[in-house]
Structures are given as C-alpha cells and as structure tokens.
Short mmCIF file of C-alpha atoms and ligand atoms in Angstrom, two decimals:
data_model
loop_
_atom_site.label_atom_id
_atom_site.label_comp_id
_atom_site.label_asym_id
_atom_site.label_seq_id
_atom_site.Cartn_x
_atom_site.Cartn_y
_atom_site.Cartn_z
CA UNK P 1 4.85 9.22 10.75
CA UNK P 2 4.30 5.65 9.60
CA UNK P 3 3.78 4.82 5.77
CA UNK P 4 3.21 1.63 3.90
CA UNK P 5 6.64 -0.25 2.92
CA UNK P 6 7.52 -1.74 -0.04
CA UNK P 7 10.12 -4.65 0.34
CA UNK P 8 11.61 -6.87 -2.48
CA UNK P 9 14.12 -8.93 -0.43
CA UNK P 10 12.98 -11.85 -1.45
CA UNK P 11 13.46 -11.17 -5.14
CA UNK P 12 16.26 -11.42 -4.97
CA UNK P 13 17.11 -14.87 -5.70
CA UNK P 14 15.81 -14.08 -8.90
CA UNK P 15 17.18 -11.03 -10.23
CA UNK P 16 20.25 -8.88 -8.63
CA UNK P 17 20.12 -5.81 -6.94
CA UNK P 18 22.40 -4.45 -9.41
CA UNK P 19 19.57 -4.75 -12.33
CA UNK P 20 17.10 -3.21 -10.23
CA UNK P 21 19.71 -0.09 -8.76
CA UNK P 22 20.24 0.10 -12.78
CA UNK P 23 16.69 1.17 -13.43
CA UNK P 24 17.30 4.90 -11.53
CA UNK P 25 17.58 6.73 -14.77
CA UNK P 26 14.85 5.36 -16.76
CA UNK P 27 12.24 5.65 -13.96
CA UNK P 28 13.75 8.83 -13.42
CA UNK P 29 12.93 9.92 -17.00
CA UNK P 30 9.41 7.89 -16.66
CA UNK P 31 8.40 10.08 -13.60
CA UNK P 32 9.50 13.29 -15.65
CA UNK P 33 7.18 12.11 -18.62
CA UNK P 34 4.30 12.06 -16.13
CA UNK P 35 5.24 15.05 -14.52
CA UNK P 36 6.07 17.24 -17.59
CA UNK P 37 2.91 15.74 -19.16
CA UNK P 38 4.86 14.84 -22.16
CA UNK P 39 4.72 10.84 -22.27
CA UNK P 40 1.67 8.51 -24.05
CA UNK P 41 -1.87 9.45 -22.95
CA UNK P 42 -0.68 12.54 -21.47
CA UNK P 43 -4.31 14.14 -21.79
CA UNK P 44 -4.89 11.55 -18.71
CA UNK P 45 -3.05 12.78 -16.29
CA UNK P 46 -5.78 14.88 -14.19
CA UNK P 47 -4.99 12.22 -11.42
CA UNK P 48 -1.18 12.54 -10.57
CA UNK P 49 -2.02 15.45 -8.55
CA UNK P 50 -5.42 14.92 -7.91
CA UNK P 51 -4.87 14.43 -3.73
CA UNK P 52 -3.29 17.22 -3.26
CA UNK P 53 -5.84 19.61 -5.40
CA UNK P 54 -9.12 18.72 -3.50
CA UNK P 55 -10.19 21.42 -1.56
CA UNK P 56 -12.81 22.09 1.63
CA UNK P 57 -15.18 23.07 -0.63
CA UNK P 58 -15.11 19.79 -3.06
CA UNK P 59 -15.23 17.88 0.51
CA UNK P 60 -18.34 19.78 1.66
CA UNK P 61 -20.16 18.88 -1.26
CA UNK P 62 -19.25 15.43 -1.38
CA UNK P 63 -20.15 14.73 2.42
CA UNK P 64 -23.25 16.58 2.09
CA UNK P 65 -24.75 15.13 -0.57
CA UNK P 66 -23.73 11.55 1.00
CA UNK P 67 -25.81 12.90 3.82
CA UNK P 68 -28.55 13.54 2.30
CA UNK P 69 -28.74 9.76 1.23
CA UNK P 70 -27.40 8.65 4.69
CA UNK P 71 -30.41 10.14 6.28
CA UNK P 72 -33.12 8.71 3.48
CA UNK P 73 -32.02 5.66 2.29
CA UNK P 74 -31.84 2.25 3.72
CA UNK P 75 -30.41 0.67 0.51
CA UNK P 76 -27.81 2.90 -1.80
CA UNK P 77 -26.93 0.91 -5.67
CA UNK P 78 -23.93 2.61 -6.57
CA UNK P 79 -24.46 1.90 -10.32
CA UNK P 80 -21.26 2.09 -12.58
CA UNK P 81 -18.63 -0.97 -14.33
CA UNK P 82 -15.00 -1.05 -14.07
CA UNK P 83 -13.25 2.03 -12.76
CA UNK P 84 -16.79 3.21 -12.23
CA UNK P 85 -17.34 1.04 -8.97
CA UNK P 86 -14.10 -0.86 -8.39
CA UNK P 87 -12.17 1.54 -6.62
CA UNK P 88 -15.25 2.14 -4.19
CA UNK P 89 -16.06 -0.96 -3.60
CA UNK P 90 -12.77 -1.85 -2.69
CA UNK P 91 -12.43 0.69 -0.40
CA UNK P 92 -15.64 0.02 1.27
CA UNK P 93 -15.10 -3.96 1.88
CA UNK P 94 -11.77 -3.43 2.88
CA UNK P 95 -13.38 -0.78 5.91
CA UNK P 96 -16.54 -2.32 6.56
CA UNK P 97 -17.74 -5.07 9.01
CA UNK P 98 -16.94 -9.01 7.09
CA UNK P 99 -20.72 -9.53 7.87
CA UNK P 100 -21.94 -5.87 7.63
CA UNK P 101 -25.12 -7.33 5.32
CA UNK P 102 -26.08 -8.95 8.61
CA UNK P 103 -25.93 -6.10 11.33
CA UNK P 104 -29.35 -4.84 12.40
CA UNK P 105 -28.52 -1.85 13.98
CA UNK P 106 -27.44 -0.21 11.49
CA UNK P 107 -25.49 3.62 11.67
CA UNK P 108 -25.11 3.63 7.52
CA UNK P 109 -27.29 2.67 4.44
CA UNK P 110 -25.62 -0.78 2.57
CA UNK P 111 -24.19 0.01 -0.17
CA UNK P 112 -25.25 -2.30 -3.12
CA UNK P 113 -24.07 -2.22 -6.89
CA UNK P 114 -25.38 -3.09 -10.11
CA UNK P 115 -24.30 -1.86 -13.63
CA UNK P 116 -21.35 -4.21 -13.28
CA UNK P 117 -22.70 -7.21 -15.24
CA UNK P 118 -26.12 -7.81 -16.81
CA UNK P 119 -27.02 -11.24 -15.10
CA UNK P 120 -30.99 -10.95 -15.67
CA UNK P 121 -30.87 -13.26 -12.23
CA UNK P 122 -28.61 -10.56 -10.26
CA UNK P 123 -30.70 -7.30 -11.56
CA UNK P 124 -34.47 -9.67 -11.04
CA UNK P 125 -33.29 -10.37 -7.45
CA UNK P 126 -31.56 -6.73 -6.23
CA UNK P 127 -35.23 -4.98 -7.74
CA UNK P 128 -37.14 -7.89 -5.47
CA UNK P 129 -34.69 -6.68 -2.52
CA UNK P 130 -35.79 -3.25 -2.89
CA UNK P 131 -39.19 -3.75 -3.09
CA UNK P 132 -41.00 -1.24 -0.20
CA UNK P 133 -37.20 -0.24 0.58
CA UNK P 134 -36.10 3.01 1.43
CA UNK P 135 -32.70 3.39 -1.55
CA UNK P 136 -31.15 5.95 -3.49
CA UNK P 137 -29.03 5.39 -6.45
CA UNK P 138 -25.46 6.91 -7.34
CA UNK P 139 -25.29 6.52 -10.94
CA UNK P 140 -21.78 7.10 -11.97
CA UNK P 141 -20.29 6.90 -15.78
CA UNK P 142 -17.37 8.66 -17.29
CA UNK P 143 -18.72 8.46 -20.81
CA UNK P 144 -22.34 8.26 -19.75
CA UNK P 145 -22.82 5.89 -22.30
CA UNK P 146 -21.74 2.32 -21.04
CA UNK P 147 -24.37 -0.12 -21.92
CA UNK P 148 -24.11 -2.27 -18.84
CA UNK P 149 -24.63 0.74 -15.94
CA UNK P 150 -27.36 2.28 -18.42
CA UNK P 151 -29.20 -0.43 -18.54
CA UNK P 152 -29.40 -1.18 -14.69
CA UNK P 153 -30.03 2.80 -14.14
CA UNK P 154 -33.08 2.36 -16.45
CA UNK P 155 -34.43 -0.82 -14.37
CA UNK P 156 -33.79 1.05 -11.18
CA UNK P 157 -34.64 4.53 -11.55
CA UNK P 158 -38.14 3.47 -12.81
CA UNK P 159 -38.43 1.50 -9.71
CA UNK P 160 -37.45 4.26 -7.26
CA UNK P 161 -39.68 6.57 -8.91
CA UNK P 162 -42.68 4.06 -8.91
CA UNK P 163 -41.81 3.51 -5.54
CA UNK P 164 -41.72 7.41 -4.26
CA UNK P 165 -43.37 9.42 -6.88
CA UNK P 166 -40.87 11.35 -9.13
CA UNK P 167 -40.44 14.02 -7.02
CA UNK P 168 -39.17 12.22 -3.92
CA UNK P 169 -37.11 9.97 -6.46
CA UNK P 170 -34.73 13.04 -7.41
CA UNK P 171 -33.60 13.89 -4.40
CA UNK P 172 -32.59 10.39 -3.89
CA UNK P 173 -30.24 9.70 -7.03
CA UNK P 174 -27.33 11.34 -8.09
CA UNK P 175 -25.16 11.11 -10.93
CA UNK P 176 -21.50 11.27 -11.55
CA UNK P 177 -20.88 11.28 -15.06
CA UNK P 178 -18.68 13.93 -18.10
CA UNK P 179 -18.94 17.92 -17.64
CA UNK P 180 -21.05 18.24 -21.28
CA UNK P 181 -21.28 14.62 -23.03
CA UNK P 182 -23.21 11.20 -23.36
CA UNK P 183 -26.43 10.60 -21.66
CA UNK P 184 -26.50 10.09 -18.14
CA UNK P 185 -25.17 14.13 -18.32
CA UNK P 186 -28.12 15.06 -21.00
CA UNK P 187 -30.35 12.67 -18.28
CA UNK P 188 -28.92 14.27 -15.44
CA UNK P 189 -29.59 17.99 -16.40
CA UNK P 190 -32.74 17.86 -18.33
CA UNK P 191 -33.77 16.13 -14.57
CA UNK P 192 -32.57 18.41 -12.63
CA UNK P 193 -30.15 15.75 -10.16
CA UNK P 194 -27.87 15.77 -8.44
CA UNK P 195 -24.46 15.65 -10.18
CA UNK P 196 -20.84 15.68 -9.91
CA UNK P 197 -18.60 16.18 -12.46
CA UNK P 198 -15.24 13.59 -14.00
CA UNK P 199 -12.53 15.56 -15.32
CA UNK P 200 -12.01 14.49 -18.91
CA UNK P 201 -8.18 14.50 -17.86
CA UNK P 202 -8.95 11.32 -14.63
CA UNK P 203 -9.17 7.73 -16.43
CA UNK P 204 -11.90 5.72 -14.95
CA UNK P 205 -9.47 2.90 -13.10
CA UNK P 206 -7.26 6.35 -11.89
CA UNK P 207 -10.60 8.32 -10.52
CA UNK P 208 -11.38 6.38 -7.04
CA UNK P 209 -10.08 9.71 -5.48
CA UNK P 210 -12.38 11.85 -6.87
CA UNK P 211 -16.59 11.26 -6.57
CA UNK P 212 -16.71 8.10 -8.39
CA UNK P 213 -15.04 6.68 -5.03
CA UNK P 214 -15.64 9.48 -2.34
CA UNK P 215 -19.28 9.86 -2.69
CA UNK P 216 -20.01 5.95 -2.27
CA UNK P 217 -17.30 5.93 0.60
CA UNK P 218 -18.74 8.69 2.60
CA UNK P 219 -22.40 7.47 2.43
CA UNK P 220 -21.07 4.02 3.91
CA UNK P 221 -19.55 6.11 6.58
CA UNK P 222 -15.89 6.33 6.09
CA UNK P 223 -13.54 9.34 6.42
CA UNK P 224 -12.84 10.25 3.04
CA UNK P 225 -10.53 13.39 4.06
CA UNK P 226 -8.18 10.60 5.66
CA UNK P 227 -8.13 8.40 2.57
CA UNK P 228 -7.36 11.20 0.39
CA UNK P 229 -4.85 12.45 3.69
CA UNK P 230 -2.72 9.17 2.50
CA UNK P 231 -3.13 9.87 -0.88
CA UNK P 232 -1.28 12.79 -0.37
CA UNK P 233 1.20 11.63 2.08
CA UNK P 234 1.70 9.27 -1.16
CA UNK P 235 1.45 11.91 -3.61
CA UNK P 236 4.90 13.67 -1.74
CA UNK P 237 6.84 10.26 -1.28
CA UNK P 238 6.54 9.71 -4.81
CA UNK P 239 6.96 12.87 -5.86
CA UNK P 240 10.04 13.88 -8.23
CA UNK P 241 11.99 15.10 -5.34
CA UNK P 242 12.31 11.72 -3.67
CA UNK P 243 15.53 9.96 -4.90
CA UNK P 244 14.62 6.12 -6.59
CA UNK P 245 16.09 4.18 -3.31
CA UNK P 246 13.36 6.11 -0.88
CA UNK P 247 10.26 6.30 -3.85
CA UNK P 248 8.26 3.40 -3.61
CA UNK P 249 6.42 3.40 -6.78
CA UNK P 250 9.59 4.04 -8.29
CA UNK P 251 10.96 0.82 -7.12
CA UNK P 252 7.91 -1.55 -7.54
CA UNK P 253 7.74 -0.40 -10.90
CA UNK P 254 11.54 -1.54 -11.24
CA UNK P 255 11.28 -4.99 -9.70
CA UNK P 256 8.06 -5.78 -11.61
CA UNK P 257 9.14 -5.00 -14.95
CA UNK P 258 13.01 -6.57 -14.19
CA UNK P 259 10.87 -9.46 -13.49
CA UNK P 260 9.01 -9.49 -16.57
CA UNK P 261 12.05 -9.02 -18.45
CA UNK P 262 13.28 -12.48 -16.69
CA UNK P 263 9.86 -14.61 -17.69
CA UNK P 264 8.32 -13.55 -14.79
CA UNK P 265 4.63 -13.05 -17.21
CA UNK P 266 1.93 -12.94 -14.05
CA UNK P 267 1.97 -11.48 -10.57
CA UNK P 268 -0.34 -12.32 -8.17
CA UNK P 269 -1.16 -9.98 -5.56
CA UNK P 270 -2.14 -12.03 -2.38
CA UNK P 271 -3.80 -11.22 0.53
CA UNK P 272 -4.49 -12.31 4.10
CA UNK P 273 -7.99 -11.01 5.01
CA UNK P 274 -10.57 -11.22 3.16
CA UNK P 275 -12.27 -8.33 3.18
CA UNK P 276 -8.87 -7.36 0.63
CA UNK P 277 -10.56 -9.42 -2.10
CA UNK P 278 -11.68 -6.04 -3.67
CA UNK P 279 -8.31 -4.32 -3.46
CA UNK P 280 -7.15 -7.13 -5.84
CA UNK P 281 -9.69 -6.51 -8.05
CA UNK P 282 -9.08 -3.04 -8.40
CA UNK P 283 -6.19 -3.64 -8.93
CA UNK P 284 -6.60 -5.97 -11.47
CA UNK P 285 -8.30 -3.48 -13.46
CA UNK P 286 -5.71 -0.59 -12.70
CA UNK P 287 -2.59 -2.87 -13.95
CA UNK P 288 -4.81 -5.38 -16.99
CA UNK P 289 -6.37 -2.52 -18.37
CA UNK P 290 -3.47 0.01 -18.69
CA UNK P 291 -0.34 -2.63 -19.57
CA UNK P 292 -2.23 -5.55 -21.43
CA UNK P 293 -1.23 -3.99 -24.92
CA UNK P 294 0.43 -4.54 -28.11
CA UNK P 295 1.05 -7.98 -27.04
CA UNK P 296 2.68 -7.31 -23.59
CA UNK P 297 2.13 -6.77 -20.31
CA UNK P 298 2.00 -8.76 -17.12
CA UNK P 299 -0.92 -10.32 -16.33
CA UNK P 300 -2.32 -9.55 -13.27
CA UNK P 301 -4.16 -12.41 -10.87
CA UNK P 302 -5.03 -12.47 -7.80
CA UNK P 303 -5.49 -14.66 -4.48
CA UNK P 304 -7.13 -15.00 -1.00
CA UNK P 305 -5.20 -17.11 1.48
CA UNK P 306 -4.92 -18.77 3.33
CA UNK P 307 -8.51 -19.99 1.41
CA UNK P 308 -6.78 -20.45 -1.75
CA UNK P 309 -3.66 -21.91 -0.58
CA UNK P 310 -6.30 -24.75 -0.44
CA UNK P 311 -6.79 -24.64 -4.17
CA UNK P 312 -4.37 -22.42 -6.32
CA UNK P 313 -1.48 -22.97 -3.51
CA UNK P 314 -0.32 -25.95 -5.68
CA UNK P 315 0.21 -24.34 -8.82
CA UNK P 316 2.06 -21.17 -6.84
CA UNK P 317 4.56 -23.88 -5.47
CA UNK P 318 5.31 -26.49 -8.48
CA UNK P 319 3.15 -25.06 -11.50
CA UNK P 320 4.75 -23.32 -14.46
CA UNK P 321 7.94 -20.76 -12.70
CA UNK P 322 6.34 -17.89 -14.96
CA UNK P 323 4.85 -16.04 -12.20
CA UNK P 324 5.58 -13.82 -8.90
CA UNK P 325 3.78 -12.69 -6.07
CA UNK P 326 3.15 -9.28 -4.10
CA UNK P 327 1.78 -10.02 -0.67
CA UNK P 328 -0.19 -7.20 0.80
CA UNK P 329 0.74 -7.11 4.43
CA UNK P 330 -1.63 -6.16 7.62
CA UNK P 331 0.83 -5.27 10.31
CA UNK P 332 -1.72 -4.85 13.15
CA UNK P 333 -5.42 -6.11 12.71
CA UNK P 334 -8.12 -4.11 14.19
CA UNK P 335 -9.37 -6.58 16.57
CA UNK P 336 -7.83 -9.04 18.48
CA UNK P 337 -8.77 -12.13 19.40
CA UNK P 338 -6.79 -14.87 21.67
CA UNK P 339 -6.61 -18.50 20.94
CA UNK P 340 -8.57 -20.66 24.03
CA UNK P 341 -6.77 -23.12 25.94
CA UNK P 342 -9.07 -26.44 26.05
CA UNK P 343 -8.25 -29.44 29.03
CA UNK P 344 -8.99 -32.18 26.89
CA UNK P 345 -7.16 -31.09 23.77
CA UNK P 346 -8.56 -33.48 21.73
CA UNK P 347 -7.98 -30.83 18.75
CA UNK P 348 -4.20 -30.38 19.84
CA UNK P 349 -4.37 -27.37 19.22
CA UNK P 350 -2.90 -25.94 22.81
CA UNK P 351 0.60 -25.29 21.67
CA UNK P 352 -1.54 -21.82 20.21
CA UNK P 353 -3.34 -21.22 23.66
CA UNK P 354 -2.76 -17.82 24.45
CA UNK P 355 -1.47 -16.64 20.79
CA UNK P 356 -3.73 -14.44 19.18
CA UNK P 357 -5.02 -15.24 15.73
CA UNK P 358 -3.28 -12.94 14.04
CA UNK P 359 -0.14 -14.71 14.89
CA UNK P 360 -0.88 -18.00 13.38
CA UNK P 361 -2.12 -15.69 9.81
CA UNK P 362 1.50 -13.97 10.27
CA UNK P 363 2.95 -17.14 10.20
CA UNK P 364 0.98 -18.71 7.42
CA UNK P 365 2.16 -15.69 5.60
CA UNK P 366 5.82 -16.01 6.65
CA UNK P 367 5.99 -19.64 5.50
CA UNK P 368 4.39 -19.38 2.78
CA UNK P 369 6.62 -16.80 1.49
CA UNK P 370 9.64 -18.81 2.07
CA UNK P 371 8.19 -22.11 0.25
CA UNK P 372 6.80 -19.94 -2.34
CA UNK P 373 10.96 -18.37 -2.94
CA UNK P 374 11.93 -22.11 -2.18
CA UNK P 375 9.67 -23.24 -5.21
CA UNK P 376 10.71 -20.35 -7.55
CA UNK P 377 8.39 -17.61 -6.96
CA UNK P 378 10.32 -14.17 -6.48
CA UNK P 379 7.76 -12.43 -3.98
CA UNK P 380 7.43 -9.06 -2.94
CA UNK P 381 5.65 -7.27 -0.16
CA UNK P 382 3.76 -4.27 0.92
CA UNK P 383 2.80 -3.79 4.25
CA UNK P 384 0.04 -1.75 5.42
CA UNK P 385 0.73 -0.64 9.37
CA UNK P 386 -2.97 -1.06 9.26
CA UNK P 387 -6.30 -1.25 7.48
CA UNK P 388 -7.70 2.11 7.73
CA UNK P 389 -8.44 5.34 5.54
CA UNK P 390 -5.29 6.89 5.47
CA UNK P 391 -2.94 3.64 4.67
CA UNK P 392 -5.70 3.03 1.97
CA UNK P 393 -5.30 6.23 0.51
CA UNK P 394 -1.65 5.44 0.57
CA UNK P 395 -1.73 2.26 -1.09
CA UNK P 396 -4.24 3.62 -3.84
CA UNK P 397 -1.87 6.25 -5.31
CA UNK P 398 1.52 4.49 -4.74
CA UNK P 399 -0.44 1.54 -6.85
CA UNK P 400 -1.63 4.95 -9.41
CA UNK P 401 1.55 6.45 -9.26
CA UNK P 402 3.62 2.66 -9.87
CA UNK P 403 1.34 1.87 -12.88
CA UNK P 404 1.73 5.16 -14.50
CA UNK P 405 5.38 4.95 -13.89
CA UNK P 406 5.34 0.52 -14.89
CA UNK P 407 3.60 1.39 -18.33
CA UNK P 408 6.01 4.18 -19.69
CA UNK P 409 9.10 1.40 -18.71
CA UNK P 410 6.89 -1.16 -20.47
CA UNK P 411 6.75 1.32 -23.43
CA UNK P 412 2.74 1.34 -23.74
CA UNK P 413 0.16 4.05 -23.13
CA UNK P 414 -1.35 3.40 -19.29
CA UNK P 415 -4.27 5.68 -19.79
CA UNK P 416 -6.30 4.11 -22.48
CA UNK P 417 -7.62 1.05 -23.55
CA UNK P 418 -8.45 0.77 -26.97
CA UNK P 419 -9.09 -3.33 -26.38
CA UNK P 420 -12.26 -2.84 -24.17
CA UNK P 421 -14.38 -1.85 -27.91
CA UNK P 422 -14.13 -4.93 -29.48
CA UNK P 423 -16.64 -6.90 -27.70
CA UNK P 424 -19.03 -3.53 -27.69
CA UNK P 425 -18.93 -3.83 -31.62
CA UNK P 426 -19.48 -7.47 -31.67
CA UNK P 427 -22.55 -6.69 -28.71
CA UNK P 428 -24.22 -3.89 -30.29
CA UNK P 429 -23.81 -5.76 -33.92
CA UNK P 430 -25.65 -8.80 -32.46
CA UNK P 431 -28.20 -6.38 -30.49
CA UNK P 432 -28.97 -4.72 -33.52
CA UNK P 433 -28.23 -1.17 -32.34
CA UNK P 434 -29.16 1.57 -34.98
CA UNK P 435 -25.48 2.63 -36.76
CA UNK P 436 -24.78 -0.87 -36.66
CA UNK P 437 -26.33 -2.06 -39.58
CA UNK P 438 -22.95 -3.63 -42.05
CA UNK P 439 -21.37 -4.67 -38.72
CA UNK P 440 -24.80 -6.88 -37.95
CA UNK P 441 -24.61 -8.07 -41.45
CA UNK P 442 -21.15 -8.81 -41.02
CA UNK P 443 -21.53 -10.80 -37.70
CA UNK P 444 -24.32 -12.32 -38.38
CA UNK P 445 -22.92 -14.30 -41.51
CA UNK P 446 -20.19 -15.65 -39.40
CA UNK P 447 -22.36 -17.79 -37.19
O1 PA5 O 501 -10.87 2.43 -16.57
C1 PA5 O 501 -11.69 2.62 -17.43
O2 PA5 O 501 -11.66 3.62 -18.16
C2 PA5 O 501 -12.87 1.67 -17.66
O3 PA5 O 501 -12.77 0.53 -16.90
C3 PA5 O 501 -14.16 2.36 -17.32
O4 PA5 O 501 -14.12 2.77 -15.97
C4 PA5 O 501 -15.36 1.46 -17.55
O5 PA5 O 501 -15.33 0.95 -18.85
C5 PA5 O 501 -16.65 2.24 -17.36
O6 PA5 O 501 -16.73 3.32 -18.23
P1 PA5 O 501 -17.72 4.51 -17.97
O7 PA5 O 501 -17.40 5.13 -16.66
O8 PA5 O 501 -17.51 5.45 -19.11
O9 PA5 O 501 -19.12 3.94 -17.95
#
C-alpha cells in the first residue's frame, strides 16, 4: 500500500544528517510522553488514538444525520472559529470542485461558514444569500461559549426559524458542542437538537477527526470512513513500534526543530493547487496555536504557487535566510489535461505541445526547490500519491501526531493556548460584558 512520504534531502545543506539521526532518543522519549499520557497538557490527548477508536456505530450517526441535511438543505453554514471549522473546511476545498459555487446541478448542499469573523458586511450578505433558501446550520463549539460563532448562530438561527417555522427549523440545525457545559449545550438540550458530543480530552485544532470535521465532510459528500481509513493507516506508522528512520512524524518533528535550533524561525508550507490553500491554514492553526509560547516557536506561514511566486517568491529567494519551506506534493492530479499544439505559435509555447499540465506545475515545483536551496532555504517535502480521502486522513494525523511530538522537543505544552484570552478580556472590557466591570474601567482609561 502507498502512503504519503516525507523527504528532507534537501536540508541537508543546512544541517547534517548526523544532528537529525541524533534526535532518535529524545523523540523516542517525546512519543512515550504522549503515549504514557505523562507529558504537558496530557488531559488533551483524546486524539492520539482517536482513528482507530471510531466505531460503525459513531459512523452511522454521523452519515445519517448529514443525510438528513443532504436531503433538505440547499445551503448548510457550518458555524464554528478556529479548530471549530478549519479542519473541515480544509478538507472540503481540498475534495471539492475549484468552482463548485458555480455548478448547477448540484448532487450536495454548499457548504458555507460563518462564526469565523464578525465582518457586519460578511454576516449582512450570507443572511441576504439565504433569503427564501432551503439551509441548515451545524453549529459547532467546544466551549459553547465563543463570542464570534455565538453571535452568527443567533443571526442565523432566527432566520431559519423565521424562514420555516420553529418546528421545521430543528430538524435542520445541529450542534456539536461539550458533553454538560457553556451554552450552545444548555441551547442545544433545552431545544431538543440535534447534537454531538467533543470529548473534553480532543483540543479544538486536534478534533477534525471527530464531528467537528466528519459531519460537515459527509454532508458535502465525501467518504469520511476513508479519511479516517488514512488516519489510521497514520495512526500505525507513527505508532511507538515504528523505529525513528521509518516514523514520519518522528522525523519532521526532528528536521523542523534542528532547523529552528539553526535560525531557521518560519516555515512555510507551500502548495501547488489551490484548492490546498485551506490545508495551510489548518495548519497554521495546528502548529501557531500549540508552539507560539513562552517566547518560542516557529512561526508558521504559508504560500500558493506558483500565484505567489509572483509576489512573496522574492523574499523566499533573497529576503532575510531565517526561514524554510515544506512543499506539499501532488504526485498524480485527478484530471488530466494535455497542452494544444497551435500552427502559428505566436505564443511559443509548442515546445509543451503534448505535455500535460501537470508536468509544467512539477517542474515549477522542481525548480523552484532547487533555487529556493540555491538561495538558502532548507526545504522539505511531503508528497501526497494523491488528493483524496484516505491520503488526507493521512496527512491530518502525521501533521497531529508531528506537532504533538514538535512541542514536547520544543519544551512547551501543544494542547493549550493560554494566549488566545487576552484579546477576549480586552473585547468583552470594551463591550461592556457584565463581570467585566474593573477591567472596562481599566481599559477604558487607557485610551
Ligand atoms: O484549537 C483551539 O482550541 C481553538 O482554536 C478553538 O478551536 C477556537 O478558539 C474555537 O473554540 P470553541 O470551539 O470553544 O468555540
């Protein structure tokens, strides 16, 4: 069977082999902690073997209820911030047609979001979009308390029900929220919806493998047994069994923080197809919110290309060497399409007649690797055989598994994220919420 490969080749220029092979005992120890439940944040560890745990009947509920808004819902909102819609999101772009908005015949509901921002523009003009549409809403928060999804559930769920009566609207929204606490669960019983339960034990940027990601997934269609298939696959590789030279998330988590050790303070993770963007930026969340502590951490950014080779390719080749890159890798699209030969030429373009596209992105790729090493950019890469469920599922818990493994080497707690409260203060001082009353003072004299 094929899985997705890590390869660091072309670090190293940059740091030595040796270094890396050196790292065996500590990420040995690291994968213990995790294991053994006895590192930081070890009350968070409800995902390491969350893939392999899921059983037919957790599937069955999770596909039916996504059928039941399949079959009644034009429209779904997936409502939720951060881990709450990232994961799912990223898992649905990466699947679904680049101009899916567009298709008319349509097998699946689109799947919209809100919750993750409060643009008044963005919530006005997805409640005009709605208008005398058919939607549902899957309203998902771990603490049930966020301000930004609890607002937009408020806006929405008033809609839905002034658009099909309050009965009808039930049956159309379903929450995914804490077994006992905060208010979308209070909400959500006293209602009588729909609801799935989030382990206290799964962080929100660890939990696209359970409801929070498989509920949004299977109403937009996608197999959700074969992305959580991978994850398992995954869930064996890097297992404690495997030896460091053949676990993946063993060695990524070597290479990256060898890297950081050597001034290497931002990776980009770079992609070749678009529809990736979202992998980045759930990743982005996975790796900013569980390393950026304590003053360290490497900061994680992200690029399309070749797009931004147009725009941030000039700082990746001659800006500030503080940086590397990890290039998720498509081996085989899913479509193909053949370059045209043309008579006249005038483009001169026919030394790519016959190639297929996918060819001349392969070769961006390739030599843009090499400059990027030439200009002093250690790159690594992860290659995906190809963009489906299962290598998804893959990718999702070898990034998990890496992070988990990168933070105990890094010496923080990955599972928390004590930083996220200090602009809720500051908001809810400024907002005037009840409780907040010396902190409002406070604030207030400052501007
Ligand atoms: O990873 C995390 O824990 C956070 O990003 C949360 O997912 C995010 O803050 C949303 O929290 P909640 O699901 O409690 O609304």
């Amino acid at each position: 069977m094929k899985h997705i490969q890590l390869s660091f080749d072309k670090t190293l220029d940059f740091i030595s082999a040796e270094k890396i092979a050196g790292y065996e005992n500590e990420v040995k120890a690291a994968n213990e902690a995790l294991h053994n439940g006895t590192g930081k944040g070890n009350d968070f560890l409800g995902w390491l073997n969350l893939p392999s745990s899921i059983d037919e009947a957790h599937f069955r509920d999770v596909e039916n209820t996504a059928k039941v808004l399949r079959e009644n819902c034009e429209v779904v909102v997936v409502i939720g911030i951060g881990g709450s819609y990232l994961g799912a999101k990223a898992v649905i772009d990466a699947l679904s047609n680049s101009f899916d908005w567009l298709q008319k015949e349509r097998k699946n509901p689109v799947v919209l979001y809100a919750g993750q921002n409060i643009g008044e523009d963005y919530l006005y003009e997805l409640q005009e979009l709605l208008k005398n549409k058919k939607f549902g809403i899957i309203s998902i928060s771990k603490s049930g308390t966020t301000t930004e999804p609890a607002l937009a559930f408020r806006l929405l769920k008033t809609q839905l029900e002034e658009q099909q009566g309050k009965d009808a609207a039930k049956k159309l929204i379903v929450c995914v929220t804490d077994k006992s606490k905060g208010a979308l669960r209070t909400l959500a019983d006293k209602e009588g919806l729909k609801s799935f339960v989030l382990e206290d034990s799964v962080g929100g940027r660890y939990s696209v493998l359970t409801p929070v990601g498989l509920l949004p997934i299977a109403v937009a269609g996608f197999d959700i047994r074969q992305l959580v298939q991978g994850a398992r696959e995954m869930e064996k590789i890097c297992g404690l069994e495997t030896s460091f030279d053949e676990n993946p998330a063993a060695q990524y988590a070597a290479v990256r923080n060898e890297l950081y050790k050597n001034g290497k303070k931002i990776e980009i993770l770079v992609n070749y197809h678009p529809k990736l963007h979202y992998i980045s930026e759930w990743w982005k969340q996975l790796y900013g919110e569980s390393e950026g502590k304590e003053n360290k951490g490497i900061y994680p950014a992200s690029v399309d290309f070749t797009t931004d080779l147009h725009s941030m390719g000039q700082w990746i080749q001659e800006g500030e060497r503080t940086i590397f890159e990890t290039v998720i890798s498509i081996k085989e699209p899913n479509h193909t399409k053949i370059f045209p030969h043309s008579e006249e030429n005038l483009d001169g373009l026919n030394f790519l007649a016959g190639k297929r596209v996918d060819e001349v992105n392969k070769m961006a790729e390739l030599g843009t690797m090499i400059a990027h090493v030439d200009g002093g950019v250690p790159n690594l890469k992860i290659e995906l055989p190809k963009l489906n469920e299962f290598y998804l599922g893959e990718l999702i818990y070898f990034f998990e598994k890496a992070c988990g493994i990168s933070g105990y080497l890094l010496g923080v707690n990955p599972f928390d994220q004590p930083g996220v409260e200090a602009y809720k203060k500051n908001m809810f001082a400024l907002l005037e919420k009840p409780g907040f009353e010396e902190e409002t003072k406070a604030i207030k004299a400052r501007l």
